[in-house]
mmCIF file of N, CA and C in Angstrom:
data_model
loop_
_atom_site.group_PDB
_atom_site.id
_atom_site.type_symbol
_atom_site.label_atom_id
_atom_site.label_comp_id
_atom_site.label_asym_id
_atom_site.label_seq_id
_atom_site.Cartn_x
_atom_site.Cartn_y
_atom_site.Cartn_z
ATOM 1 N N UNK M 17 11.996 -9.372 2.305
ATOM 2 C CA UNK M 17 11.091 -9.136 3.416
ATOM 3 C C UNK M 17 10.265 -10.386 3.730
ATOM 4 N N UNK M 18 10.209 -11.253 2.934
ATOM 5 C CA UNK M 18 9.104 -12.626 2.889
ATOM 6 C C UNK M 18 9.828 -13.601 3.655
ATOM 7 N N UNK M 19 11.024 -13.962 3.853
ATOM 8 C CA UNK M 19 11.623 -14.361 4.619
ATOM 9 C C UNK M 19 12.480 -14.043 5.720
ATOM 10 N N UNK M 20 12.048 -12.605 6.024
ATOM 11 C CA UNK M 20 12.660 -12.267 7.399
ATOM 12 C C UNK M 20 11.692 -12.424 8.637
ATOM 13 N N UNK M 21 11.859 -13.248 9.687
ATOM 14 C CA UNK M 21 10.876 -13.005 10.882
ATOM 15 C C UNK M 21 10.076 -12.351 11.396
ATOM 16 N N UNK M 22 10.616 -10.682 11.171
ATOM 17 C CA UNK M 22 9.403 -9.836 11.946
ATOM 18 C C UNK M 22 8.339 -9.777 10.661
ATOM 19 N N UNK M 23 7.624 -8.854 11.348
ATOM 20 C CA UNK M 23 6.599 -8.135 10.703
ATOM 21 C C UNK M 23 7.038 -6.659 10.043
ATOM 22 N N UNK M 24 6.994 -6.750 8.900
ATOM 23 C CA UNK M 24 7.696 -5.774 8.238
ATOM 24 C C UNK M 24 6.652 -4.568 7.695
ATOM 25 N N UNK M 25 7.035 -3.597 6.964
ATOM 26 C CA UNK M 25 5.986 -2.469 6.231
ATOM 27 C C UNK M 25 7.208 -1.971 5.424
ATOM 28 N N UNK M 26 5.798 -1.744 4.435
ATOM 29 C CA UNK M 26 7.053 -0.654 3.073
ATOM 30 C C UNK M 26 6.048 -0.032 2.515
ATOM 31 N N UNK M 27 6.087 1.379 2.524
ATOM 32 C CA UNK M 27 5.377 2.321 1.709
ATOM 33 C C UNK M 27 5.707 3.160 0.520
ATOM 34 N N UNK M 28 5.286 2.841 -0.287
ATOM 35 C CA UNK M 28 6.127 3.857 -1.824
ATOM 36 C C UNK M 28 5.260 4.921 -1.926
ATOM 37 N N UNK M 29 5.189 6.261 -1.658
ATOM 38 C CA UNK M 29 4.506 7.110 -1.919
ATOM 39 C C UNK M 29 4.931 8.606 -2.668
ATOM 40 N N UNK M 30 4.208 8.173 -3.943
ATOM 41 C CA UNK M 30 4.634 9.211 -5.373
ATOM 42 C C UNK M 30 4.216 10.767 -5.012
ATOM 43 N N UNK M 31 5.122 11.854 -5.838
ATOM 44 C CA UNK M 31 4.864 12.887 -5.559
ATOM 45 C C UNK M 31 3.776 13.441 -5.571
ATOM 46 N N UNK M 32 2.769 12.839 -5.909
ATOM 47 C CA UNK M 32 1.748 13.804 -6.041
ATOM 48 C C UNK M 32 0.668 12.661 -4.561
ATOM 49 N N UNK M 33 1.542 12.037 -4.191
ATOM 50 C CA UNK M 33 0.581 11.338 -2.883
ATOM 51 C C UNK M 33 -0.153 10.348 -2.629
ATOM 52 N N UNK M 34 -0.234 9.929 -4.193
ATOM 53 C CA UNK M 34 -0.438 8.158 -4.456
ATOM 54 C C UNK M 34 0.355 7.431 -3.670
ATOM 55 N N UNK M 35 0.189 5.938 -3.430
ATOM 56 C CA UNK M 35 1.273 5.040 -2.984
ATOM 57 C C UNK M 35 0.688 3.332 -3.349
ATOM 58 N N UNK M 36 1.641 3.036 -2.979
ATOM 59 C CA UNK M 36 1.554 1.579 -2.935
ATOM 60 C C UNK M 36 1.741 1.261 -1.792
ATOM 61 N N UNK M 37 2.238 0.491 -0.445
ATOM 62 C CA UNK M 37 2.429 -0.415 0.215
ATOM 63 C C UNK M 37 2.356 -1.750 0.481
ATOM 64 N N UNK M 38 2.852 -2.326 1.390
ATOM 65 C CA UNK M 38 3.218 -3.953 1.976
ATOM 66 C C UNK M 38 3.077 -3.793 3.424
ATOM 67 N N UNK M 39 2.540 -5.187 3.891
ATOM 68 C CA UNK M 39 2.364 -5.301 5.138
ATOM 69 C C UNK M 39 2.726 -6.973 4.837
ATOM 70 N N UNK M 40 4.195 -7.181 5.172
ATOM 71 C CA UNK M 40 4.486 -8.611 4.970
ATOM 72 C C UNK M 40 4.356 -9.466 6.493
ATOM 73 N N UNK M 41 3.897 -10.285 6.890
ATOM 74 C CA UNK M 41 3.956 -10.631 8.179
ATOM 75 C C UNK M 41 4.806 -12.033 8.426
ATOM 76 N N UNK M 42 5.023 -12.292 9.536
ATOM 77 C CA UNK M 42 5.917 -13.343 9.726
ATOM 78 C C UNK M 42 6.242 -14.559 8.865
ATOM 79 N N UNK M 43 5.004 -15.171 8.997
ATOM 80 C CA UNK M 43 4.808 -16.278 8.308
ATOM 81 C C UNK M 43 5.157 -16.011 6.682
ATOM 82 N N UNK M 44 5.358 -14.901 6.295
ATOM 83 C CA UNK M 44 5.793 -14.975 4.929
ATOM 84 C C UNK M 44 4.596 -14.418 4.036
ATOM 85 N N UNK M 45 3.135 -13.949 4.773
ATOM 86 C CA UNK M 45 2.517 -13.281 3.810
ATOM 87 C C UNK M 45 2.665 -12.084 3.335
ATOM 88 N N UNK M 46 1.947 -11.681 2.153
ATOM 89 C CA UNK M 46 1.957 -10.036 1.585
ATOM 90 C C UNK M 46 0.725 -9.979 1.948
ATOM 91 N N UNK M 47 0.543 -8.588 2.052
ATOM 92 C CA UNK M 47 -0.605 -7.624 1.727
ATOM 93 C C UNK M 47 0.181 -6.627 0.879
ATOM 94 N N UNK M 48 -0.619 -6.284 -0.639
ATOM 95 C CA UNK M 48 0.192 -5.653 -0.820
ATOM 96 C C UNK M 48 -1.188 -4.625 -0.940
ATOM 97 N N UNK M 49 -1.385 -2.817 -0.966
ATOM 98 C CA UNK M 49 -2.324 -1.900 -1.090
ATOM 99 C C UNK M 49 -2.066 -0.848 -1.924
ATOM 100 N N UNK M 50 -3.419 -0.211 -3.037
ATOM 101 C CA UNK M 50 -2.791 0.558 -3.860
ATOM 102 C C UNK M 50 -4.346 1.551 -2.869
ATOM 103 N N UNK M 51 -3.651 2.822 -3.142
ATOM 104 C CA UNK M 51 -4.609 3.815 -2.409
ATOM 105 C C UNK M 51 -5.730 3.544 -3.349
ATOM 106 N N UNK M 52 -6.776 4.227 -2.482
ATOM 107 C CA UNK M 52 -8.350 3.927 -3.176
ATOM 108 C C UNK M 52 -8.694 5.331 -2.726
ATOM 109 N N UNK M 53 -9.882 5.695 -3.346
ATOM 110 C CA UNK M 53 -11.034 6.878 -3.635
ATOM 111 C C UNK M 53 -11.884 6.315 -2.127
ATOM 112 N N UNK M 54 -11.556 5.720 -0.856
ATOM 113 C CA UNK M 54 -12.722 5.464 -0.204
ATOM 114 C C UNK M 54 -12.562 6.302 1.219
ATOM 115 N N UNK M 55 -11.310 6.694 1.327
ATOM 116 C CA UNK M 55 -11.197 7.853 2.502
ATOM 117 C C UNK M 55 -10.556 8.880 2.098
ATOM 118 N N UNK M 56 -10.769 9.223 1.060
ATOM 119 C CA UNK M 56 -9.730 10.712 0.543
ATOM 120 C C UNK M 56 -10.913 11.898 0.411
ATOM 121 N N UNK M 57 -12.300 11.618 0.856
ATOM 122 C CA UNK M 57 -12.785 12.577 1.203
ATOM 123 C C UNK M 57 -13.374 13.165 -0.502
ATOM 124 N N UNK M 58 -13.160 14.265 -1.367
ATOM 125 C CA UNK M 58 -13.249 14.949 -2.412
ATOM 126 C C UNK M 58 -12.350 14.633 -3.396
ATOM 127 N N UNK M 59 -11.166 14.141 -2.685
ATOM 128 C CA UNK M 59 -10.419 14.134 -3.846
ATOM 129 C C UNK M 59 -10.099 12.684 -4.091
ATOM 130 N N UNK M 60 -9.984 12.520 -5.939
ATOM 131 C CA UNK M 60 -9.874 10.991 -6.623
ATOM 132 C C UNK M 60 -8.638 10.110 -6.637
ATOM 133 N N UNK M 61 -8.045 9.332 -6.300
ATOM 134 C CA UNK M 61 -6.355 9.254 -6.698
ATOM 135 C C UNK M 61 -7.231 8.438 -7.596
ATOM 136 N N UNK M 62 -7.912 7.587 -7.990
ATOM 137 C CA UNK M 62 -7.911 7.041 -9.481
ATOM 138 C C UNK M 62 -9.384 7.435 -9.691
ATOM 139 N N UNK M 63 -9.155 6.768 -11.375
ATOM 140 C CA UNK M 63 -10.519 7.112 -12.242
ATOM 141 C C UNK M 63 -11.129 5.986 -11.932
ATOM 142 N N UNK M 64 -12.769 6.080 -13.160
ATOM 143 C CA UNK M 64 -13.136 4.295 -12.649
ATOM 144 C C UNK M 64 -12.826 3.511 -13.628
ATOM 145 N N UNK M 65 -11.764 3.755 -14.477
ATOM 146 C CA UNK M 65 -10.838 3.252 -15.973
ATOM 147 C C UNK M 65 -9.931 2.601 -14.730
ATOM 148 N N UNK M 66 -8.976 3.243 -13.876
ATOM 149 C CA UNK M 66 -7.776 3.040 -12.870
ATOM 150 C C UNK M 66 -8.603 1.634 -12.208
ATOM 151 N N UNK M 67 -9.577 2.233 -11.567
ATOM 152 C CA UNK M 67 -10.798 0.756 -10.395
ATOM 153 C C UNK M 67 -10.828 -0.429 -11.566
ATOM 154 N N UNK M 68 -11.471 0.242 -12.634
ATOM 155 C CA UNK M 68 -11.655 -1.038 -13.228
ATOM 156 C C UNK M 68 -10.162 -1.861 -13.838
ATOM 157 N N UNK M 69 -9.149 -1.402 -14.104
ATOM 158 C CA UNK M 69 -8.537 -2.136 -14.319
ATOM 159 C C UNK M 69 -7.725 -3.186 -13.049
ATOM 160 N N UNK M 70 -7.682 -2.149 -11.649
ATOM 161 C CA UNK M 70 -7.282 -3.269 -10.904
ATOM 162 C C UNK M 70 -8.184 -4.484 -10.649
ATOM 163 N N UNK M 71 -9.542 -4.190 -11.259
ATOM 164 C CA UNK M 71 -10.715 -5.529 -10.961
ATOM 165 C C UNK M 71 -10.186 -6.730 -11.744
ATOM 166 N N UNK M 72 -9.846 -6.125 -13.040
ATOM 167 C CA UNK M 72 -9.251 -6.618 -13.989
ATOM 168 C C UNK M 72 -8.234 -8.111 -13.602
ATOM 169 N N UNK M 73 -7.284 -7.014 -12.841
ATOM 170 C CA UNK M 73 -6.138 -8.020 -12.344
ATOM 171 C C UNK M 73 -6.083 -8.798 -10.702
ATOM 172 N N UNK M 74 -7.598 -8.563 -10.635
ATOM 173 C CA UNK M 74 -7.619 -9.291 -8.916
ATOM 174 C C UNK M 74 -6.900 -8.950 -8.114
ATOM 175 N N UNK M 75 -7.355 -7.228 -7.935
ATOM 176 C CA UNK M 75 -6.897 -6.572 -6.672
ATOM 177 C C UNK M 75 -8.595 -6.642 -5.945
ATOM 178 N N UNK M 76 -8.286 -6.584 -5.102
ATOM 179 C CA UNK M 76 -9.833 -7.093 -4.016
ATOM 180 C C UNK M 76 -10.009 -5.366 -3.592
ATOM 181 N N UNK M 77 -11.292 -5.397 -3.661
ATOM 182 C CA UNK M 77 -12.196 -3.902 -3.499
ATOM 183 C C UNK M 77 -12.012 -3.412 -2.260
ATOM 184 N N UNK M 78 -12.140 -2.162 -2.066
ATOM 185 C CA UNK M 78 -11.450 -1.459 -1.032
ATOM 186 C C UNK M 78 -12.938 -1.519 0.050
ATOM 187 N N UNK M 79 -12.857 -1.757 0.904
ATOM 188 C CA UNK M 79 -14.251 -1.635 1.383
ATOM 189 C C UNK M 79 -13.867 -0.795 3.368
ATOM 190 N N UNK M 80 -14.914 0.118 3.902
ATOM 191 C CA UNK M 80 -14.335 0.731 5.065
ATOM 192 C C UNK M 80 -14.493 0.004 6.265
ATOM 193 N N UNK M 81 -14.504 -1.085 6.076
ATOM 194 C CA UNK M 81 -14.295 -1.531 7.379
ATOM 195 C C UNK M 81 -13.401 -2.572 7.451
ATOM 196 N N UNK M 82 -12.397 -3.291 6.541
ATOM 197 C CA UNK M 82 -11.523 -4.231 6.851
ATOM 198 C C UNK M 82 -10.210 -3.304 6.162
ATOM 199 N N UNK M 83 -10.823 -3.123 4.383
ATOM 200 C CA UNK M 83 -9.620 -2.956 4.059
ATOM 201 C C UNK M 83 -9.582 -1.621 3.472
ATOM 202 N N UNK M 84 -9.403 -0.269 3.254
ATOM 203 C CA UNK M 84 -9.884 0.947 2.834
ATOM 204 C C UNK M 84 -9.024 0.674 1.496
ATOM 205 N N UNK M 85 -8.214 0.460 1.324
ATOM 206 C CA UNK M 85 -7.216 0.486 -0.224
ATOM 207 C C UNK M 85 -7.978 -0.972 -0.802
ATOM 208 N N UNK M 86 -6.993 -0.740 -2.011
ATOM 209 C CA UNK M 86 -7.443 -1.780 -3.150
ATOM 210 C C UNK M 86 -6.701 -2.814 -2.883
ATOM 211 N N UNK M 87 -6.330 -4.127 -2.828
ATOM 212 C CA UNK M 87 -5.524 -5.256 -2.099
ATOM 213 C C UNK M 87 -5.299 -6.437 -2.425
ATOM 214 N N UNK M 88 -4.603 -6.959 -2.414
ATOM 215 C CA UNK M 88 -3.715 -8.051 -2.660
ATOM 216 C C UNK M 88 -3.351 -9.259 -1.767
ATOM 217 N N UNK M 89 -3.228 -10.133 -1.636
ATOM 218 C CA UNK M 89 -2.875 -11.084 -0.857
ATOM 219 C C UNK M 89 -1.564 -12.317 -1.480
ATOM 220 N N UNK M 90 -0.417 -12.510 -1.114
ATOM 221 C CA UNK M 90 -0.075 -13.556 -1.152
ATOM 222 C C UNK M 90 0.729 -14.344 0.012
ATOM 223 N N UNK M 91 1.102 -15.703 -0.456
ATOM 224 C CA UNK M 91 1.041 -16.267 0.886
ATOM 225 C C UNK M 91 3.204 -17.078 0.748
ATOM 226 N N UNK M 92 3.909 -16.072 0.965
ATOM 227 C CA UNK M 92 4.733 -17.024 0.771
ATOM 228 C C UNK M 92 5.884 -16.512 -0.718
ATOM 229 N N UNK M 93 7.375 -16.932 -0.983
ATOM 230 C CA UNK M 93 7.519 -16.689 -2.074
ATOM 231 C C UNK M 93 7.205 -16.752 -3.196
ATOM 232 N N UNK M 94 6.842 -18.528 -3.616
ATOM 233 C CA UNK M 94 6.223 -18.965 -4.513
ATOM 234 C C UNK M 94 5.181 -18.030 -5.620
ATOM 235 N N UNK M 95 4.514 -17.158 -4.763
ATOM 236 C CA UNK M 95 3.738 -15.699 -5.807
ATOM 237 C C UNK M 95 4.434 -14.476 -5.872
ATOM 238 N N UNK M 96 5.815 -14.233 -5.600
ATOM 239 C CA UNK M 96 6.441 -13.447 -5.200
ATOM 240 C C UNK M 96 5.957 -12.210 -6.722
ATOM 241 N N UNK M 97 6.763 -13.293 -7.706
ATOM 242 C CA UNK M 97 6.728 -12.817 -9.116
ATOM 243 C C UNK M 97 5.616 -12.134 -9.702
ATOM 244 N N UNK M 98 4.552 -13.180 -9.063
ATOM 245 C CA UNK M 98 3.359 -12.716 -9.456
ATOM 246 C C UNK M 98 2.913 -11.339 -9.082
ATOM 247 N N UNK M 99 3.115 -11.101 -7.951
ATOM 248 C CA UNK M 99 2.945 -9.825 -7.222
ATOM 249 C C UNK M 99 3.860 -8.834 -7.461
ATOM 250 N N UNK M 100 4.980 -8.806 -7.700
ATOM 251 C CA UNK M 100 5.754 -8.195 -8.570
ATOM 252 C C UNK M 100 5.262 -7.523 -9.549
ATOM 253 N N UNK M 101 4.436 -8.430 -10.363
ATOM 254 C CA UNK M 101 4.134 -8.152 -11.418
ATOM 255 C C UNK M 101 2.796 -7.340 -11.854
ATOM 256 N N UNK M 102 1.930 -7.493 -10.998
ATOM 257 C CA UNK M 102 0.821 -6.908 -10.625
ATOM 258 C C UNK M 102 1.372 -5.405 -10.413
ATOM 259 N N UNK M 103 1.948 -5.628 -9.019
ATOM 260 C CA UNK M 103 2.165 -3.999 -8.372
ATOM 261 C C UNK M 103 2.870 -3.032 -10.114
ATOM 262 N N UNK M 104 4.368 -3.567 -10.530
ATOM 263 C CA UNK M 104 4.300 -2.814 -11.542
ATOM 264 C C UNK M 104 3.305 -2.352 -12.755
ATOM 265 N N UNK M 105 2.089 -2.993 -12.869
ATOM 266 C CA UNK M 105 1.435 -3.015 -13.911
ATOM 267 C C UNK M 105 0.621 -1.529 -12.802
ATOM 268 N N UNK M 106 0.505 -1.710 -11.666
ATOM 269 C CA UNK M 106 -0.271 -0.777 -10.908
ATOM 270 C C UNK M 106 0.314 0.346 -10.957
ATOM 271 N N UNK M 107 1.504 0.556 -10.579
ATOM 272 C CA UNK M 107 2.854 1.738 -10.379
ATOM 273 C C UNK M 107 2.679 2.425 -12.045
ATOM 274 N N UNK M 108 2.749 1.761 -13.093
ATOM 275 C CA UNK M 108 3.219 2.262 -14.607
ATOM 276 C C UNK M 108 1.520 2.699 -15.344
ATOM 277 N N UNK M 109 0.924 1.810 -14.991
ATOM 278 C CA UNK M 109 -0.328 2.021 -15.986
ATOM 279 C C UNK M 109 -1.246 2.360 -15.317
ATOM 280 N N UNK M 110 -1.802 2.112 -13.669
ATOM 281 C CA UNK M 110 -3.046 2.538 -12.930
ATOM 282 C C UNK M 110 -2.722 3.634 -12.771
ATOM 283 N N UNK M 111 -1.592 4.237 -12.356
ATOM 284 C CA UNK M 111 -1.155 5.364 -11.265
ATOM 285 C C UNK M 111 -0.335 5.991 -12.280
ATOM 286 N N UNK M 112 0.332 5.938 -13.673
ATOM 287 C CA UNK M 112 0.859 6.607 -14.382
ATOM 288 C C UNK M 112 2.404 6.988 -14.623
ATOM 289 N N UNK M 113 2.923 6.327 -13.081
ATOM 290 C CA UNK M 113 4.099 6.452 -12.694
ATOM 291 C C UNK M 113 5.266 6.657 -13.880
ATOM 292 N N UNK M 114 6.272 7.122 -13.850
ATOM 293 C CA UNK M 114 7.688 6.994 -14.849
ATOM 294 C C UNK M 114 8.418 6.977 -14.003
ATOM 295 N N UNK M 115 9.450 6.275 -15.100
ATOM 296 C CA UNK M 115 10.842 5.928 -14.163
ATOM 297 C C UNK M 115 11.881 7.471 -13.512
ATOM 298 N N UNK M 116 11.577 8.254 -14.121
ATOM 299 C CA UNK M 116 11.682 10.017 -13.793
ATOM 300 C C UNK M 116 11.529 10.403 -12.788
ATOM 301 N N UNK M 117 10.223 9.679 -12.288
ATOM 302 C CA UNK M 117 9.166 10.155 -11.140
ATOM 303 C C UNK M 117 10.009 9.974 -9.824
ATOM 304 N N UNK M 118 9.657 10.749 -8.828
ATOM 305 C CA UNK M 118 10.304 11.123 -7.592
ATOM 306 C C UNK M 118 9.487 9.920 -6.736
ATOM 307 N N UNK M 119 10.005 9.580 -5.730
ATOM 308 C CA UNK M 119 8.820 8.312 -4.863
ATOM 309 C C UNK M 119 10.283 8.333 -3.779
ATOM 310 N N UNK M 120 8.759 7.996 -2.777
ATOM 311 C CA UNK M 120 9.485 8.138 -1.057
ATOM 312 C C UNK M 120 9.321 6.763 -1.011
ATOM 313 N N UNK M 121 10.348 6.231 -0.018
ATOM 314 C CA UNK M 121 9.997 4.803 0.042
ATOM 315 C C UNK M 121 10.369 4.687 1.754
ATOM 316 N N UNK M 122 9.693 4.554 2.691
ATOM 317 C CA UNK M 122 9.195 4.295 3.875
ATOM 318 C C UNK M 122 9.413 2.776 4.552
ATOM 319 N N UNK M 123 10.167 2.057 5.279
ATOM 320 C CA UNK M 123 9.724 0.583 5.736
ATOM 321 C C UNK M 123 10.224 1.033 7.196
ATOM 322 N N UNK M 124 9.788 0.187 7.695
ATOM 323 C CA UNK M 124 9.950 -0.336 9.169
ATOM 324 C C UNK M 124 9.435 -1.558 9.515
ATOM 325 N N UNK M 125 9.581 -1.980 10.770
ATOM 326 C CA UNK M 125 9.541 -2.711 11.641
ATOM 327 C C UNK M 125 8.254 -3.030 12.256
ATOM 328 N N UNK M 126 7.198 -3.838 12.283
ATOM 329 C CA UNK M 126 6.212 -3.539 13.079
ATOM 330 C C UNK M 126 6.114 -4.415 14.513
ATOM 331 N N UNK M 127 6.207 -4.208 15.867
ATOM 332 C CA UNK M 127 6.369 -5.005 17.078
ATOM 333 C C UNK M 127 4.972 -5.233 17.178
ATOM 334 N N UNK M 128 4.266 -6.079 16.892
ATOM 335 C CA UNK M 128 3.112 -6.599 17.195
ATOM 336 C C UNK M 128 2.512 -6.767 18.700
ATOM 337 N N UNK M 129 1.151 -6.580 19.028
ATOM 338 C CA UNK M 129 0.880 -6.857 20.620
ATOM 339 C C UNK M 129 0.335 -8.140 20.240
ATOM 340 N N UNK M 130 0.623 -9.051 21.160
ATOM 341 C CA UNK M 130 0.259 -10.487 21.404
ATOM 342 C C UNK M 130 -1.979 -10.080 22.028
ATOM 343 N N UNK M 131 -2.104 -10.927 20.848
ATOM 344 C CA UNK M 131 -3.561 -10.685 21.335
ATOM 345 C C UNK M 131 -4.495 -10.235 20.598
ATOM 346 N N UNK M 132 -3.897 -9.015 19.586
ATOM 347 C CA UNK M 132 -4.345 -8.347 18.466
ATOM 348 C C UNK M 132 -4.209 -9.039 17.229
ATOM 349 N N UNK M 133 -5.513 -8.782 16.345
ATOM 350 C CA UNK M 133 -5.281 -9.459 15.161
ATOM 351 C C UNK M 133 -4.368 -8.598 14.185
ATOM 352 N N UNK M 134 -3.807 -9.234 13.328
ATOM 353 C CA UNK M 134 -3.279 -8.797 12.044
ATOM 354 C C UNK M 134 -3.848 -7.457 11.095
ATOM 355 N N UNK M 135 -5.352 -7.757 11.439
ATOM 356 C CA UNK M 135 -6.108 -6.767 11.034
ATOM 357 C C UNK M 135 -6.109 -5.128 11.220
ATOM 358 N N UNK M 136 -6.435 -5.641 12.713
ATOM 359 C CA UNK M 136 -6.140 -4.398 13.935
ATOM 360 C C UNK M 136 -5.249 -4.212 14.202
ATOM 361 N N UNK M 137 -3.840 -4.920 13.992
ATOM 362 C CA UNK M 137 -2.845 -4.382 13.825
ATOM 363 C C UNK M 137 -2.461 -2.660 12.849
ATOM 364 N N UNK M 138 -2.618 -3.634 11.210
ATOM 365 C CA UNK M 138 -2.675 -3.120 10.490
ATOM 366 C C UNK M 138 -3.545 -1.833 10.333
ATOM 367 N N UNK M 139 -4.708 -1.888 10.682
ATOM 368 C CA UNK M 139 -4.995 0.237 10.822
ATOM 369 C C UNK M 139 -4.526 0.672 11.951
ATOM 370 N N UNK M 140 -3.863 0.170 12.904
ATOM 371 C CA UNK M 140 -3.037 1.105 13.662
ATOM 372 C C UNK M 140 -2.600 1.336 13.439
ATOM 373 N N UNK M 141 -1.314 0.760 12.532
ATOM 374 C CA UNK M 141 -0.360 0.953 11.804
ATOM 375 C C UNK M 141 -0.537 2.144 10.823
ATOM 376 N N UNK M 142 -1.396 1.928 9.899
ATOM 377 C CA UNK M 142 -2.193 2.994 8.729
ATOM 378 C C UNK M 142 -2.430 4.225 9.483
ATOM 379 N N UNK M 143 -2.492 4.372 10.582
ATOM 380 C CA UNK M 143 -2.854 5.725 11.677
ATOM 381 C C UNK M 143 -1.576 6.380 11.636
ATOM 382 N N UNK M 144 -0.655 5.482 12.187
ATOM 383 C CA UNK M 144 0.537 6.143 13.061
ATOM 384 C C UNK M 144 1.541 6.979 11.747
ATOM 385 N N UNK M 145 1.011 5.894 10.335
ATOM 386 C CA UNK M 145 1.937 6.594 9.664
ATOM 387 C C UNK M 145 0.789 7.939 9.083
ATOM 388 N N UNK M 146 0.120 7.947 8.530
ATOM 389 C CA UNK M 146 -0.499 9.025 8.159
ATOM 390 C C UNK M 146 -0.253 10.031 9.311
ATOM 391 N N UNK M 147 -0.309 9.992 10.559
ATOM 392 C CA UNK M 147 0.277 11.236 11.188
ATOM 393 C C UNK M 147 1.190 11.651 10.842
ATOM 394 N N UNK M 148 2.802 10.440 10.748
ATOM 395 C CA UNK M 148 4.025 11.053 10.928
ATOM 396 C C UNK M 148 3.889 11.796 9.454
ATOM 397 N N UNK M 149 3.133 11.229 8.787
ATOM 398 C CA UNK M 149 3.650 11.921 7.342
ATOM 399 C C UNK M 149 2.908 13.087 7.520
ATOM 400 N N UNK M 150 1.483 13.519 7.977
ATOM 401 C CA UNK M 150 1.012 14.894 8.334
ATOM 402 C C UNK M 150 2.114 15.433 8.734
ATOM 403 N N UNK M 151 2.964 15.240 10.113
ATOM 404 C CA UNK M 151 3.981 15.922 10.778
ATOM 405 C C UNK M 151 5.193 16.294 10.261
ATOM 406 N N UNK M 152 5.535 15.387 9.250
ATOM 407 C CA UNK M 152 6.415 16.193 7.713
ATOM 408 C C UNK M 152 6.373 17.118 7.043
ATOM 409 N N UNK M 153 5.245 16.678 6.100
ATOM 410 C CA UNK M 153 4.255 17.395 5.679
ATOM 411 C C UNK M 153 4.192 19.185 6.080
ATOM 412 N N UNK M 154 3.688 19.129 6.768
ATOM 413 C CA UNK M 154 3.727 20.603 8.173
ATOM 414 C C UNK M 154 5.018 21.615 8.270
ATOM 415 N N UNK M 155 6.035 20.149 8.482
ATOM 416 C CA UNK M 155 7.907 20.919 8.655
ATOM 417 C C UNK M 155 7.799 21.620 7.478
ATOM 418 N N UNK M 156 7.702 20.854 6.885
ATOM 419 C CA UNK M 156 8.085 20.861 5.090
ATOM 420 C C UNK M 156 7.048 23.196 4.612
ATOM 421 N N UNK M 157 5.935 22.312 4.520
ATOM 422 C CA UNK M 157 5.256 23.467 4.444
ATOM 423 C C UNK M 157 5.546 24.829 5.762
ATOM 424 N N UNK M 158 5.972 24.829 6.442
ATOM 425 C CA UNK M 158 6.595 26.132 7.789
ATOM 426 C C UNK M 158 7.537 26.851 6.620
ATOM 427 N N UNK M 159 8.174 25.832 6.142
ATOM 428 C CA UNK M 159 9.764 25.862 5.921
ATOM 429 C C UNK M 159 9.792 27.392 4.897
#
């Protein structure tokens, strides 16, 4: 994804509704995001054992007005590994994950508007999918 042109997305989201994601953009950066306790309302996806250990490993604090998840930055392949390596330490030990475990994995395409930042891109983006997945969600539960 770090070397393909568009603007890409990938969402891993575990059965019980945790996730990870990527927001790789042209130029070859990551964002990579582990859900946070800052818009889930009542309920926790981590402890403050989970917070504190991503502080640990220099995931950047979730805060509500730029970035709501816990976050990552790299710029390029060169940290590829590194980030690799992070996210699994996040997937196995923050979030509890096993290799057993069921996980949806989500990517697309993102067509950017000329004009908009990266930023504002990105929670539009964070919108459109939390609907479609409400609108699953919904089928799923009718069913």
């Amino acid at each position: 994804m770090v070397v393909d042109p568009r603007c890409l997305v990938a969402i891993a989201e575990f059965s019980d509704g945790r996730y990870v994601q990527f927001w790789v953009e042209r130029d070859g950066t990551v964002i990579a995001e582990v859900v946070s306790n800052l818009h889930l309302g009542d309920v926790l996806a981590l402890s403050a054992r989970d917070e504190e250990a991503l502080r640990r490993d220099g995931w950047g604090e979730p805060s509500a007005e730029t970035n709501p998840n816990w976050h990552l930055t790299i710029r390029g392949v060169d940290d590829l590994w590194l980030l690799a390596t992070k996210v699994r330490r996040v997937v196995y030990e923050v979030l509890g994950e096993r290799r057993e475990g069921r996980v949806h994995i989500a990517t697309w395409c993102h067509q950017g508007s000329d004009g908009v930042s990266s930023d504002d891109q990105r929670t539009e983006s964070r919108v459109r999918y939390q609907r479609a997945t409400d609108e699953v969600r919904d089928a799923l539960d009718a069913d």
